[in-house]
Structures are given as C-alpha cells and as structure tokens.
CSV table of C-alpha atoms and ligand atoms in Angstrom, one decimal:
chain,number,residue,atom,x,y,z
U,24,UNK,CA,111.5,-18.5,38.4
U,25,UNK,CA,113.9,-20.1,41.0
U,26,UNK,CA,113.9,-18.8,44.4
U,27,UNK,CA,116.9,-19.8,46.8
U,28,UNK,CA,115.9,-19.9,50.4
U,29,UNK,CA,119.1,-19.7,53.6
U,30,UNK,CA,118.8,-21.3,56.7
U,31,UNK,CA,117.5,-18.7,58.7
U,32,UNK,CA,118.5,-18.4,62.9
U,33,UNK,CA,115.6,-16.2,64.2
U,34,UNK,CA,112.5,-14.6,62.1
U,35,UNK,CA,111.9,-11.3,64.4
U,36,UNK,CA,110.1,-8.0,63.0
U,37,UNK,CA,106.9,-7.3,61.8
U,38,UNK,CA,104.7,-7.7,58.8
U,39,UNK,CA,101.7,-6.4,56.7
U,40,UNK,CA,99.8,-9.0,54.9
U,41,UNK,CA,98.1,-8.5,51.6
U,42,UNK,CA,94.3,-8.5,51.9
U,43,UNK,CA,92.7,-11.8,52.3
U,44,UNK,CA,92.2,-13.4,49.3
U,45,UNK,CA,88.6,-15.0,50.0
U,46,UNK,CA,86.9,-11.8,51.2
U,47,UNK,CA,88.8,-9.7,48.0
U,48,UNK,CA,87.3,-12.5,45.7
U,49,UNK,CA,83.6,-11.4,47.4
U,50,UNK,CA,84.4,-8.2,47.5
U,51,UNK,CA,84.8,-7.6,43.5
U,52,UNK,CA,82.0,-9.8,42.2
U,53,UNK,CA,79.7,-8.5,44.6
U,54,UNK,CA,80.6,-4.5,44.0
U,55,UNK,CA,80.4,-5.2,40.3
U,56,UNK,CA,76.6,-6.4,40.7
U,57,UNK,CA,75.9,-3.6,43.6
U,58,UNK,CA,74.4,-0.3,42.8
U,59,UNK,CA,77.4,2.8,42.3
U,60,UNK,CA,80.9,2.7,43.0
U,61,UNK,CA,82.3,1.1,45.8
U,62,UNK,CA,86.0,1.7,47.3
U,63,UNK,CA,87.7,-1.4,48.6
U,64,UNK,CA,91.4,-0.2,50.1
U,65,UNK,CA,93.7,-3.1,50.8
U,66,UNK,CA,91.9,-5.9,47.7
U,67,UNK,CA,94.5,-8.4,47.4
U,68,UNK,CA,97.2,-8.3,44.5
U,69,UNK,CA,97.8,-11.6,44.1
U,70,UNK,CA,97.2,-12.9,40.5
U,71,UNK,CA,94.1,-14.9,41.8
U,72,UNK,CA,92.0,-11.8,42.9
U,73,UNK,CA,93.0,-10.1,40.1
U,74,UNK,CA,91.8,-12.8,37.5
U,75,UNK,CA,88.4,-12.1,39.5
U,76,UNK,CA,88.7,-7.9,38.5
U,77,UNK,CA,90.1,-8.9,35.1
U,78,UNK,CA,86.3,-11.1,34.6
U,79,UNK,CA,84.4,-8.7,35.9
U,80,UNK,CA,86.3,-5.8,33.6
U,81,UNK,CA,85.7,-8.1,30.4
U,82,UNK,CA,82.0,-8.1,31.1
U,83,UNK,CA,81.7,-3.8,30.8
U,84,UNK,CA,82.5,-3.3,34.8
U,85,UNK,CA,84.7,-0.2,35.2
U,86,UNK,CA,87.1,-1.0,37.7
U,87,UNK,CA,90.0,1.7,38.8
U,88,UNK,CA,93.4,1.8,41.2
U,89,UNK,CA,93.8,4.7,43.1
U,90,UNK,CA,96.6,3.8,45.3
U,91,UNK,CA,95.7,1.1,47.5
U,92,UNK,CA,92.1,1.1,47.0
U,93,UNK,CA,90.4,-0.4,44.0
U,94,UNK,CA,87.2,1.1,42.7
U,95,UNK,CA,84.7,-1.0,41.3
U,96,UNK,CA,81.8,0.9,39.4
U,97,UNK,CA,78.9,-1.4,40.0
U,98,UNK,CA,76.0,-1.3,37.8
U,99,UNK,CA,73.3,-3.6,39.6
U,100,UNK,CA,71.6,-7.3,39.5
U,101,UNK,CA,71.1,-6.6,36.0
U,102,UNK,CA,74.6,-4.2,34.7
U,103,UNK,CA,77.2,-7.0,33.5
U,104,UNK,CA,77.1,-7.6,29.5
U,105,UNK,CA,78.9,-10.3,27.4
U,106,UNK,CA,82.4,-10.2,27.4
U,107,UNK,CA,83.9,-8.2,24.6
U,108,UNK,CA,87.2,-9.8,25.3
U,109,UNK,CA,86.1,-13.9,24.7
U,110,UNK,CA,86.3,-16.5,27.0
U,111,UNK,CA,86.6,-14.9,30.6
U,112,UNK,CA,90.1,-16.0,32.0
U,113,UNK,CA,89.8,-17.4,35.7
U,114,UNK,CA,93.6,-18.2,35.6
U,115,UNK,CA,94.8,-20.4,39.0
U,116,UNK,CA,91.5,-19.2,40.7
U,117,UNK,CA,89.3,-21.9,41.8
U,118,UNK,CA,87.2,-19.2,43.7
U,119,UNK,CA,87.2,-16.8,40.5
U,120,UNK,CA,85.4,-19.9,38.7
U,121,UNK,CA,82.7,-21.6,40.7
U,122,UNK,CA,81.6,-18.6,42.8
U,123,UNK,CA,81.2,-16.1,39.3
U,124,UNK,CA,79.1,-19.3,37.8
U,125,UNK,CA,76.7,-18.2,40.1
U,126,UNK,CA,76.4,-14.9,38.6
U,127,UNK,CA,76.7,-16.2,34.6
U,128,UNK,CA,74.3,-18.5,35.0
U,129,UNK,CA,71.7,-16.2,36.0
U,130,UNK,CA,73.0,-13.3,32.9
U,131,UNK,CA,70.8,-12.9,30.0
U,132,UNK,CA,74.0,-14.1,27.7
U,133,UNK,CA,76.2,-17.2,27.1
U,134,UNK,CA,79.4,-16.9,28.9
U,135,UNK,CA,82.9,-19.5,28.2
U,136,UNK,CA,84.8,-19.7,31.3
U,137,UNK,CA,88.5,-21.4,31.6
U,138,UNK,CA,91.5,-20.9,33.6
U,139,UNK,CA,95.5,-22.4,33.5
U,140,UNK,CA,95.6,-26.9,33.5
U,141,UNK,CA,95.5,-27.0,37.1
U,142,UNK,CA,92.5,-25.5,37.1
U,143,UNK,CA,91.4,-27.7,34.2
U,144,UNK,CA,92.2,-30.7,36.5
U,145,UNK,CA,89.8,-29.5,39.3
U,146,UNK,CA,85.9,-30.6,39.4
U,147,UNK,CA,83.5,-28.9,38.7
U,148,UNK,CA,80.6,-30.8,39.0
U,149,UNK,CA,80.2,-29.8,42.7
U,150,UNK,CA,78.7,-26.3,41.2
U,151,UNK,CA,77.5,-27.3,37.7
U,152,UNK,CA,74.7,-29.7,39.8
U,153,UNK,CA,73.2,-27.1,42.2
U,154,UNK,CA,73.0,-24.9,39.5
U,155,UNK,CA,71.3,-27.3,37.5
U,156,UNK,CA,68.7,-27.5,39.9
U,157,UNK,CA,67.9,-23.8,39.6
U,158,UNK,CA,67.7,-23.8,35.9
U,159,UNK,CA,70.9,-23.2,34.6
U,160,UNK,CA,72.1,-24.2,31.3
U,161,UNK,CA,76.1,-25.5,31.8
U,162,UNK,CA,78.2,-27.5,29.4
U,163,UNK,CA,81.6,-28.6,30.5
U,164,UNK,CA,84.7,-30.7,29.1
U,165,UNK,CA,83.9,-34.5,29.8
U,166,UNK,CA,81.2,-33.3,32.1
U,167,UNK,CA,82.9,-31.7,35.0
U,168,UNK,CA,85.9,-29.5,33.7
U,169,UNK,CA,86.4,-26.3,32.0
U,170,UNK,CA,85.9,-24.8,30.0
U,171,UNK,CA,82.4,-24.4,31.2
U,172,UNK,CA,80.1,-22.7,28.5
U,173,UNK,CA,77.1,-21.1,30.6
U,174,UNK,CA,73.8,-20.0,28.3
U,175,UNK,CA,72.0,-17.6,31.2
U,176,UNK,CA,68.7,-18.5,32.1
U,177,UNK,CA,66.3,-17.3,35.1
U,178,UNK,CA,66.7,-19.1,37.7
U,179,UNK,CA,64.9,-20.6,40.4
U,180,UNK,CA,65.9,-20.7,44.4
U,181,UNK,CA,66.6,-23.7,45.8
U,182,UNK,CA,66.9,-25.6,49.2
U,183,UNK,CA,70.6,-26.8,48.5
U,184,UNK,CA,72.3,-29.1,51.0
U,185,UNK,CA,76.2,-29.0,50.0
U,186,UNK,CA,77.4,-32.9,49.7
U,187,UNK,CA,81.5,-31.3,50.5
U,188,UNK,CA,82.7,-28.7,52.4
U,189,UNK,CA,83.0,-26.2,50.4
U,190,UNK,CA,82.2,-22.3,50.5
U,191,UNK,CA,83.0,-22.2,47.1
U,192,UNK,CA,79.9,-24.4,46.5
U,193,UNK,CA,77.9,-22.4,49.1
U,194,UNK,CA,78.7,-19.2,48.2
U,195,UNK,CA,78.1,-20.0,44.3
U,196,UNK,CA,74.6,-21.2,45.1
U,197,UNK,CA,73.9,-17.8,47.3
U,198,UNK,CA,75.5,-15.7,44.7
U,199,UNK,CA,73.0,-17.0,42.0
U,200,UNK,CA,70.2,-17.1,44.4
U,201,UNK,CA,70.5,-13.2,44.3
U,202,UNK,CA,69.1,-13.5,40.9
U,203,UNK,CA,66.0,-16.0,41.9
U,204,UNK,CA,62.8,-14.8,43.1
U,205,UNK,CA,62.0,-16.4,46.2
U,206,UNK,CA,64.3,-17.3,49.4
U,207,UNK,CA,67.6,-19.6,48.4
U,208,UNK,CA,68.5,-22.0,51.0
U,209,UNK,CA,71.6,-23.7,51.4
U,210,UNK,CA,72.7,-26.1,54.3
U,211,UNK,CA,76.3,-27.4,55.3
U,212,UNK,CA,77.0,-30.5,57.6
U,213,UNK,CA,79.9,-28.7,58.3
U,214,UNK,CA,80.3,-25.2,58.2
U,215,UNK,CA,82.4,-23.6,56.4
U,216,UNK,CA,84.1,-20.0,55.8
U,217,UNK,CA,81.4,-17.5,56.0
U,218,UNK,CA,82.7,-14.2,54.0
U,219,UNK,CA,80.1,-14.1,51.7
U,220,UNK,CA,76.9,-14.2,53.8
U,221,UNK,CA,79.1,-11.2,55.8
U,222,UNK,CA,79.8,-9.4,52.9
U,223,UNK,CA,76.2,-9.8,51.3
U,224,UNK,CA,74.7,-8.2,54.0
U,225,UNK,CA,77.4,-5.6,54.4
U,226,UNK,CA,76.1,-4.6,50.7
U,227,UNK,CA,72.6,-4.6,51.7
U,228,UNK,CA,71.5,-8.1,51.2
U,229,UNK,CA,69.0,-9.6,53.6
U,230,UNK,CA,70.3,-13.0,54.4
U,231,UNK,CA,70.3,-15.0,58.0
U,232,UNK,CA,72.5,-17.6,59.3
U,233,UNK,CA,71.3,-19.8,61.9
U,234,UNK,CA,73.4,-22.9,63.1
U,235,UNK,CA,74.4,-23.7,59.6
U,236,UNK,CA,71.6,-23.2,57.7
U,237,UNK,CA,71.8,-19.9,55.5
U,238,UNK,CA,68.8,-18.5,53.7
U,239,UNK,CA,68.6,-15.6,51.2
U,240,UNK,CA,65.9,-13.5,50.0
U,241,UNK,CA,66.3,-12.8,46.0
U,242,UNK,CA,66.9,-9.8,44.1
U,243,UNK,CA,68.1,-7.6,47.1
U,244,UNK,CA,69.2,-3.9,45.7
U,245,UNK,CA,72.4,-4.6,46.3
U,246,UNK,CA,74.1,-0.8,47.5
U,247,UNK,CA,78.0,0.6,46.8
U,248,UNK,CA,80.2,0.5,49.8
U,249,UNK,CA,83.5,1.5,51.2
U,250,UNK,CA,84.9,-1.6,52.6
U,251,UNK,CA,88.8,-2.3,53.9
U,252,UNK,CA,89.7,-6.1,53.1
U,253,UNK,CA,91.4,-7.7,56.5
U,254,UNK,CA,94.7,-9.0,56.2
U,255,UNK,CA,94.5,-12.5,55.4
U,256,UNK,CA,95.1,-15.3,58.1
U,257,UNK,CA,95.9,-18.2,55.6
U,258,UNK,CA,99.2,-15.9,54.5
U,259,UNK,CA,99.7,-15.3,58.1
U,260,UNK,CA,100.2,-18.6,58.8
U,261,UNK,CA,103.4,-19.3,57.0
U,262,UNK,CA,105.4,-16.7,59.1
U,263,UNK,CA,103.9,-18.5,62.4
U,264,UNK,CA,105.0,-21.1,61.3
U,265,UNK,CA,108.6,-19.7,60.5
U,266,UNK,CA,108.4,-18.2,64.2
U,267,UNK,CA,108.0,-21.7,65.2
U,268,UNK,CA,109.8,-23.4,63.8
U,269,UNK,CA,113.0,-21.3,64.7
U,270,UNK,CA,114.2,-20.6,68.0
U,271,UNK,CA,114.5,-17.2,69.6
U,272,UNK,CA,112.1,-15.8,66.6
U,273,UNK,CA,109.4,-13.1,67.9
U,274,UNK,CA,107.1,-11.7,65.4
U,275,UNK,CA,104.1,-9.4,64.9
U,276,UNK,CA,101.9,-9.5,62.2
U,277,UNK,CA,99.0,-6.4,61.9
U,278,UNK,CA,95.4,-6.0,61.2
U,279,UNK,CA,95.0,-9.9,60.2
U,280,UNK,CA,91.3,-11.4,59.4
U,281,UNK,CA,89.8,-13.2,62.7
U,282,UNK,CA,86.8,-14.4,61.2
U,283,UNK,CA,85.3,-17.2,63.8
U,284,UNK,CA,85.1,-19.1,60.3
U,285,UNK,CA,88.7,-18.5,59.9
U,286,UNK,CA,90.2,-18.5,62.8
U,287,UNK,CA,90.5,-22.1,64.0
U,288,UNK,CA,94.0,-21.6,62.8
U,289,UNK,CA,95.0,-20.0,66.0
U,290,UNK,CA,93.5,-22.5,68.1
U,291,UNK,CA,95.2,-25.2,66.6
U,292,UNK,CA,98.6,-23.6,67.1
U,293,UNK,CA,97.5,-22.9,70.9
U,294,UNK,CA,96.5,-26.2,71.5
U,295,UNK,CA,99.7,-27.3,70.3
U,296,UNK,CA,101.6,-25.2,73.4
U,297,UNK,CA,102.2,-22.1,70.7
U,298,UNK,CA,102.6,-18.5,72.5
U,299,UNK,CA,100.2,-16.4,70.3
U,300,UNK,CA,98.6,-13.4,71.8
U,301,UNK,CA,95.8,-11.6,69.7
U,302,UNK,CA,95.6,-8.0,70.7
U,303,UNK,CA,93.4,-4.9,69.2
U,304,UNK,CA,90.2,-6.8,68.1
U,305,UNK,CA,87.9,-5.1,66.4
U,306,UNK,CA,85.4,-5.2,63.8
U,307,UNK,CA,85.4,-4.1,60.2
U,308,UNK,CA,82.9,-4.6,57.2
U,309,UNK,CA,81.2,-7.6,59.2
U,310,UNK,CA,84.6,-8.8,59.5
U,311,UNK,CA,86.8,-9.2,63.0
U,312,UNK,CA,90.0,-7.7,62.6
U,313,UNK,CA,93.8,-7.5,64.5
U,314,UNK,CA,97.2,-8.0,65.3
U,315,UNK,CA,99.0,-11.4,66.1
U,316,UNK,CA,101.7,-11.6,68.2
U,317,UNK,CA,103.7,-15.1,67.9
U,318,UNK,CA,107.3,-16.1,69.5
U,319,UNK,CA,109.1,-19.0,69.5
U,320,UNK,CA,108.4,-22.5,71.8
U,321,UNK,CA,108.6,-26.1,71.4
U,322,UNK,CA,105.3,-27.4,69.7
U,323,UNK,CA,103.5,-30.6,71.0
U,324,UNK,CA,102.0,-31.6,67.5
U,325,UNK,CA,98.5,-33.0,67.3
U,326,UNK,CA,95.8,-34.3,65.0
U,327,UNK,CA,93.3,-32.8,62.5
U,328,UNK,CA,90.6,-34.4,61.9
U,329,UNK,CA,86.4,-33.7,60.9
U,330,UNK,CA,85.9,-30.0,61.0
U,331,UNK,CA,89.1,-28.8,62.0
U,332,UNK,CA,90.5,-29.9,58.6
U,333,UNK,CA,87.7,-28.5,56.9
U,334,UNK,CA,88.4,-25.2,59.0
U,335,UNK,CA,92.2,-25.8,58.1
U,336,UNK,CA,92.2,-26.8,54.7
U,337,UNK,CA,94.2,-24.5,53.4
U,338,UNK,CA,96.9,-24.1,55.7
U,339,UNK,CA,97.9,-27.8,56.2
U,340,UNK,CA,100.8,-27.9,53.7
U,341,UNK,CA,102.3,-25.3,56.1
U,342,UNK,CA,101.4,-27.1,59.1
U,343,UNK,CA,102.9,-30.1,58.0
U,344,UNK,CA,106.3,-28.4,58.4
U,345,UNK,CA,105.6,-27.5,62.1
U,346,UNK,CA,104.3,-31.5,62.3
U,347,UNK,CA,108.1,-32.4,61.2
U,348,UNK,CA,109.9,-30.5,63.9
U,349,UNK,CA,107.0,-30.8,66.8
U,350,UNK,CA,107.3,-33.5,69.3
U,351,UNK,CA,104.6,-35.7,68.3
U,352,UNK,CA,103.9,-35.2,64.7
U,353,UNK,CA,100.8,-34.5,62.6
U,354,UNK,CA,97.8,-36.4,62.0
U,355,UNK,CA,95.8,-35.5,59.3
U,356,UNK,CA,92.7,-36.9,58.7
U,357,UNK,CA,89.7,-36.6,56.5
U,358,UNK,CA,91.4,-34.3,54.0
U,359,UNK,CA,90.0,-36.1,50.7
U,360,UNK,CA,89.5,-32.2,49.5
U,361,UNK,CA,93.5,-31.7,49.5
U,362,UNK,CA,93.2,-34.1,46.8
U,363,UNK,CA,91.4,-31.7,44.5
U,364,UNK,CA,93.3,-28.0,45.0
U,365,UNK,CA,95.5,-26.6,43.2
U,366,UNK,CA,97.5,-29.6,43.1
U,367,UNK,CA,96.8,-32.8,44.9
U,368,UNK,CA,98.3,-31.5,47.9
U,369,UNK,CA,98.7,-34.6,49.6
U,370,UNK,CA,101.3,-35.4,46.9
U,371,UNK,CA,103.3,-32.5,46.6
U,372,UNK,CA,104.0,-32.5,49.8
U,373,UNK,CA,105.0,-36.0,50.6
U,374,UNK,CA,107.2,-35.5,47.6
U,375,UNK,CA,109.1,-32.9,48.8
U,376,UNK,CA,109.3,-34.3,52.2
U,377,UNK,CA,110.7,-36.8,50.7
U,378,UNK,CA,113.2,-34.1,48.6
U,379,UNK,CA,114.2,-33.1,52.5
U,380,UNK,CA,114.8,-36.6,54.1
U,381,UNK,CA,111.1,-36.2,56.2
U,382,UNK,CA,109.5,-39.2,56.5
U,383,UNK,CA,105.8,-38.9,56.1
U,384,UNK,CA,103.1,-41.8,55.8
U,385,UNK,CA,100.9,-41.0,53.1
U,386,UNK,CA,96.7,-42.1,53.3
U,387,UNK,CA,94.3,-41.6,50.7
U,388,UNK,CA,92.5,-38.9,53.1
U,389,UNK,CA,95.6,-37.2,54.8
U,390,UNK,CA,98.9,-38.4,55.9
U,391,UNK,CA,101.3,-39.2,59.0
U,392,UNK,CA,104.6,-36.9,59.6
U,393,UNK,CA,106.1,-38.2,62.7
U,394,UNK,CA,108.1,-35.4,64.8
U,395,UNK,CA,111.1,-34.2,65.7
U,396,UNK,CA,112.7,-35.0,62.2
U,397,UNK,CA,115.8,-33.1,60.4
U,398,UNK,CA,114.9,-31.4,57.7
U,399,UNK,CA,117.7,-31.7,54.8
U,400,UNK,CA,118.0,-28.7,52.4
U,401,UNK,CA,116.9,-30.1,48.5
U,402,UNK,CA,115.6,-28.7,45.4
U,403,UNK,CA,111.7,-28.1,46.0
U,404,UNK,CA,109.2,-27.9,43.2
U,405,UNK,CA,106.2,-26.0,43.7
U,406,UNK,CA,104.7,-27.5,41.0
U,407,UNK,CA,103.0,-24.3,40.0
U,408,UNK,CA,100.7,-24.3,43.6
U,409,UNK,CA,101.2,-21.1,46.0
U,410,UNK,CA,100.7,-22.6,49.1
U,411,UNK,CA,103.2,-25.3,47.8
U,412,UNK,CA,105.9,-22.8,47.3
U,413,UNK,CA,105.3,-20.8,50.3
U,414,UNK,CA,105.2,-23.7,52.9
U,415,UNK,CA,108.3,-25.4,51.4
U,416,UNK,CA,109.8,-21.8,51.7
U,417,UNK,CA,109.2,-22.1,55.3
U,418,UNK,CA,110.6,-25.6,55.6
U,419,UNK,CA,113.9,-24.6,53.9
U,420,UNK,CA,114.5,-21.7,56.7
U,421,UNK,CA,115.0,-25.0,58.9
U,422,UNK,CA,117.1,-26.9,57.0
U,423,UNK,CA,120.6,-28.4,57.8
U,424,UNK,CA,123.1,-28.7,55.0
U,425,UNK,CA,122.6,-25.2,53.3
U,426,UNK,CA,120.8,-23.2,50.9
U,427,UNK,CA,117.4,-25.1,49.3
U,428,UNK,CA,115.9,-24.3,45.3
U,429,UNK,CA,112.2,-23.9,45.3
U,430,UNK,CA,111.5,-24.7,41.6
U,431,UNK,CA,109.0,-22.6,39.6
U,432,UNK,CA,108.5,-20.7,43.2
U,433,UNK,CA,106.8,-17.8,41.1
U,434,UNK,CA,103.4,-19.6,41.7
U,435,UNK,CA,103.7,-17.7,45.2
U,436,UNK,CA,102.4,-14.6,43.6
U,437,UNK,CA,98.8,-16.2,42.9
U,438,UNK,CA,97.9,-15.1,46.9
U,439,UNK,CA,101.4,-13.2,47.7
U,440,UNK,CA,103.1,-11.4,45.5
U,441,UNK,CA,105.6,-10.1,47.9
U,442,UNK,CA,106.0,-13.1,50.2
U,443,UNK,CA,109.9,-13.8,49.5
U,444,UNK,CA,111.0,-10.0,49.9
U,445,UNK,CA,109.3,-10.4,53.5
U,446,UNK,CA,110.2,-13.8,54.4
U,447,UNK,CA,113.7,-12.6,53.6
U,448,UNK,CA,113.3,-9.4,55.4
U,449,UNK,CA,112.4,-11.2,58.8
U,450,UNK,CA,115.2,-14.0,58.8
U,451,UNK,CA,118.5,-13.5,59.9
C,2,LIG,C1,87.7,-20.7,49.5
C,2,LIG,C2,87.2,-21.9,49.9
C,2,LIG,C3,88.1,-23.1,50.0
C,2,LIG,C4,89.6,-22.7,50.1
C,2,LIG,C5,89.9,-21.7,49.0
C,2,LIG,C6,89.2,-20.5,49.2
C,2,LIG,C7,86.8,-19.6,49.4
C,2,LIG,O1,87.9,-23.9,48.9
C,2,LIG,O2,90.3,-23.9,49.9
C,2,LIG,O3,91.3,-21.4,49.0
C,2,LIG,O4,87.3,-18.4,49.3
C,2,LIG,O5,85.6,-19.8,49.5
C,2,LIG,P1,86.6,-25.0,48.9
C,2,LIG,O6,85.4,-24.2,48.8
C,2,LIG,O7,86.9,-25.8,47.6
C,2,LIG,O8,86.8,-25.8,50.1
C-alpha cells in the first residue's frame, strides 16, 4: 500500500495515541503467566502487540476484547501449554521474540518461534547466551536467527551483565528469572527502558532497582490486574516533530507515557529551544502519565551521543527530519544498535534523504545531517519498517515541489495503525 502525503502549512488540533507499544508487549506476557484475569484498557493495536496476544492465545491463554480493554485470562507460572497452532508467529516484533524466550525456555515443552525476514535478519544471540547460562536448551538458524527452537528446561538465576543496551535483553533475562529459584540479577552499563521491572511489581513481583542494578526474587505468585497502558511517547514523537517542523503549528497530545526511562525525548527537544509544556502528571500502573503541549519555533539542533542515543533509539529516524530543517544539524553518535532494527536504520534513512535532496554523512555508528536544508518531495520507501514510514511521513509535510509517495507505507500499522488518518487530520 501507497500512501501520498501533501505539503502541509500548520499541524494544529489534538491527538490520542494508541497505547505504548513496550508496556502493551509487558503487559500481555505477563497477565498470561499471572493468576485470573486481568483487564488492560487502551493495549496497543498495532500488528506488533498483537503478534504478542496471538502467541500467548496459541499456547491455551484465553484472551478477549471488550471494547477497548483486552482481557487476558491468566493461568499462572505454570498455565501456558504447547502451541496447538505450530510454530508461534512473532511477525515484525523484535520485543514479541526475545522477551517471550524468556518464558519458553523455562515451559515444560519445546516451542519453534519465527517472525517475517526482517526479523529473520535481526540477532539473536544477544538472548540465546544469557539464556544459555541459566540452562536453557535453544537452537537457532546459523546460530543466531530464527527460527529459534526452544526445548524448556528449569532454569537457574543468574548474575547477568547485558554487553548492549538493550531492555529487550534485560527484560528477557528477568522474565525467565521468574521461573528460577533463587534471586536473578541483571546489570546495565547503561540503563535502559524500565517497563518491565514496573510492570513486574505492579503484578505482584518482588524485584528492586538500585542505580542500574536490578534483582528479582523467583517464582513470585504473580496476581491479575486492571492496568490502563499510557499513550506511547515514541508515537508522540512524530507529531512533535511535525509541529516543528512547520510554522504556526500548535498541538496537544493527551495522556502520553513519561516514564523517566522514556522520557529523555522531551529533553532533547527542550534543549534544542523547542516550546513543550507537560501538564497533568500523574501516575498510573507504576507508570507516569500526561498531556504534551508542543507549538511551533526554530530548533537549534544538537548531538546524540552515549546514553542519550540509547534513551532515543527509537525515535532518531524522526529526529533526523527535525536535524534537516534545525540550524545546526544532528549529530548522531554511538548508534551501532540502529544497525540491527527493523531495518538498518542508518540506511534507510540516508537513502531517502538522499530521495529528498538532504545531504547527510553517513558513519558506521550514526550519521551527520547538516541543517537548514530543503527538503524535495520524492518517492519514499519504507522498506517494510514503521518508524521508517512514519518519519518520512513527517518529512514529506515539509517538502517543496508537491505531493511525496511513501512506498509500502502499510508497515506503519506494526505500532500505528491509524497514524495517516491523524497525520492527515492535523495538517492543513
Ligand atoms: C524495546 C526496546 C528497544 C526498542 C524497541 C522496544 C522494548 O529495543 O528499540 O522498539 O520494548 O524493550 P532493544 O532492546 O533492542 O534496544
């Protein structure tokens, strides 16, 4: 599917983002190993989450949709039985993969796991070895890719220090450390999104985080809940980025996810001279919740770098676009994990820079896009990755010399299914 995006004047109005992806991921596999039901209003739609539901379905977990809340029917540590449906299907979802392994590896069956090629194309070494060293049995394609054939075993905790920045890592090791005896133990030289450790204990886990050292006690009874998923921040970026990149533009966007963890986002964008005002805090599930307000002004540009890429990871293809127009540029550094997303996201977006006329100095770690470039309208590819799409979405509402293609723009719906219908809504 081809989306065509228009030059857009203003972006003004407000906006209701789909739950955040990372927390609805948690959310799902951790109800679905809890004790009861538990009603989660606002778990994301987008085709990612729902790969996480459709696993957890396949392995006897009665999952249902009552409106906007999802009701998972969790049957405990020890519930989840071998799929009657084959291989479990993680589609796009890197988080669906190497956080459930975790769980499978600790199952008293053998579990295949695979997802779409650009999953196949993403390692998974990084959670095959920790799990190794609690006992699991994993095979994978050359080593490192799916599909990943996991025989259960009992497991052992570990003391686990993560060699990337990854919570997917992390949170994998934590969620099979629920089903070791004993405390799990996993350290991070730099930390990194914390949603599972918050949702653990929202669902009765006993688990403490000190600087970033994060230790879990074993086979907690895990309890039902009634949780609300916070809208999610990394979605929220591409509209203020839109706002900023398009004079006059004023827009509000409501009960957004302000995890600390998170929200380095908005710091960034302050830094850079950007007029965002964060009103109604409050918190939810473990969670810190509220509205953004973000208008138009001139942004200075600046550099990412150590843990502020980490902390911004997934929203610097969509900060690139804001580098192109700022004064300065962006500077992105230490981003070797860009390499190894969805796509290599380092590449698909100096390509379609390139598409639009941008300049952009390409590094093995990161890249240079200078400022105060013109941004040309072009066909676009996604090249099947969401964040792709949805940045180069952005882009085009900037460009000069008409209406832009994003090719194949459909990959969108793996975090947003309704992103275009709102972008749309907002530009004039
Ligand atoms: C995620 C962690 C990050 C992020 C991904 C979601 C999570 O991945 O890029 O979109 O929910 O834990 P890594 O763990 O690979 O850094």
């Amino acid at each position: 599917m081809n989306e065509i995006i228009s030059p857009a004047k203003t972006l003004s109005g407000s906006v209701l983002l789909p739950g955040d992806k990372s927390i609805s991921h948690r959310y799902g596999m951790i109800a679905a190993i809890a004790e009861g039901p538990s009603r989660i209003k606002r778990y994301s739609g987008g085709a990612d989450c729902q790969s996480t539901l459709g696993c957890m379905e396949s392995m006897g977990i009665k999952i249902e949709r009552d409106g906007d809340d999802t009701i998972i029917h969790g049957q405990g540590l020890e519930g989840l039985k071998a799929s009657a449906t084959g291989d479990l299907d993680a589609g796009n979802s890197g988080s669906t993969i190497r956080m459930l392994s975790g769980i499978l590896a600790a199952q008293s069956f053998t579990t295949r796991i695979a997802g779409d090629e650009s999953l196949a194309r993403r390692p998974m070494d990084r959670i095959i070895n920790p799990l190794k060293e609690m006992g699991a049995s994993i095979t994978a394609h050359n080593g490192r890719f799916t599909p990943l054939t996991i025989e259960g075993r009992t497991l052992h905790a570990i003391d686990y220090t993560t060699p990337m920045a990854s919570a997917q890592v992390k949170s994998c090791v934590l969620l099979a450390g629920l089903f070791a005896e004993g405390k799990t133990i996993v350290r991070e030289a730099i930390r990194t999104r914390d949603h599972t450790e918050v949702a653990l204990r929202e669902f009765g886990a006993e688990i403490d985080s000190l600087k970033n050292v994060i230790t879990l006690e074993g086979r907690p009874q895990l309890k039902g809940r009634e949780l609300e998923v916070p809208g999610d921040l990394s979605s929220a970026a591409f509209f203020l980025v839109a706002a900023l990149i398009r004079p006059g533009s004023a827009i509000s966007i409501y009960g957004v996810g302000l995890n600390p963890t998170r929200s380095a986002l908005l710091d960034f964008l302050a830094q850079m001279g950007a007029p965002i005002k964060v009103l109604d805090v409050g918190q939810r599930g473990g969670e810190l919740v509220g509205d953004i307000q973000v208008k138009y002004a001139p942004v200075k540009g600046g550099v990412l770098e150590g843990a502020t890429t980490a902390a911004l990871i997934d929203e610097i293809p969509v900060l690139s676009i804001l580098g192109a127009v700022s004064e300065e540029g962006l500077l992105v550094k230490d981003a070797k994990e860009l390499r190894v997303k969805e796509t290599d996201r380092i590449a698909t977006v100096a390509e379609n820079f390139k598409r639009m006329g941008v300049k952009v100095d390409v590094h093995e770690n990161g890249f240079f896009v200078p400022g105060k470039q013109k941004l040309e309208a072009a066909t676009l590819d996604s090249f099947g990755d969401h964040r792709i799409a949805m940045a180069f979405s952005v882009a085009a509402l900037a460009a000069e010399g008409g209406d832009s293609t994003i090719e194949d723009a459909g990959a969108a719906s793996v975090s947003f299914p309704d992103f275009y219908t709102i972008l749309k809504r907002l530009a004039s």
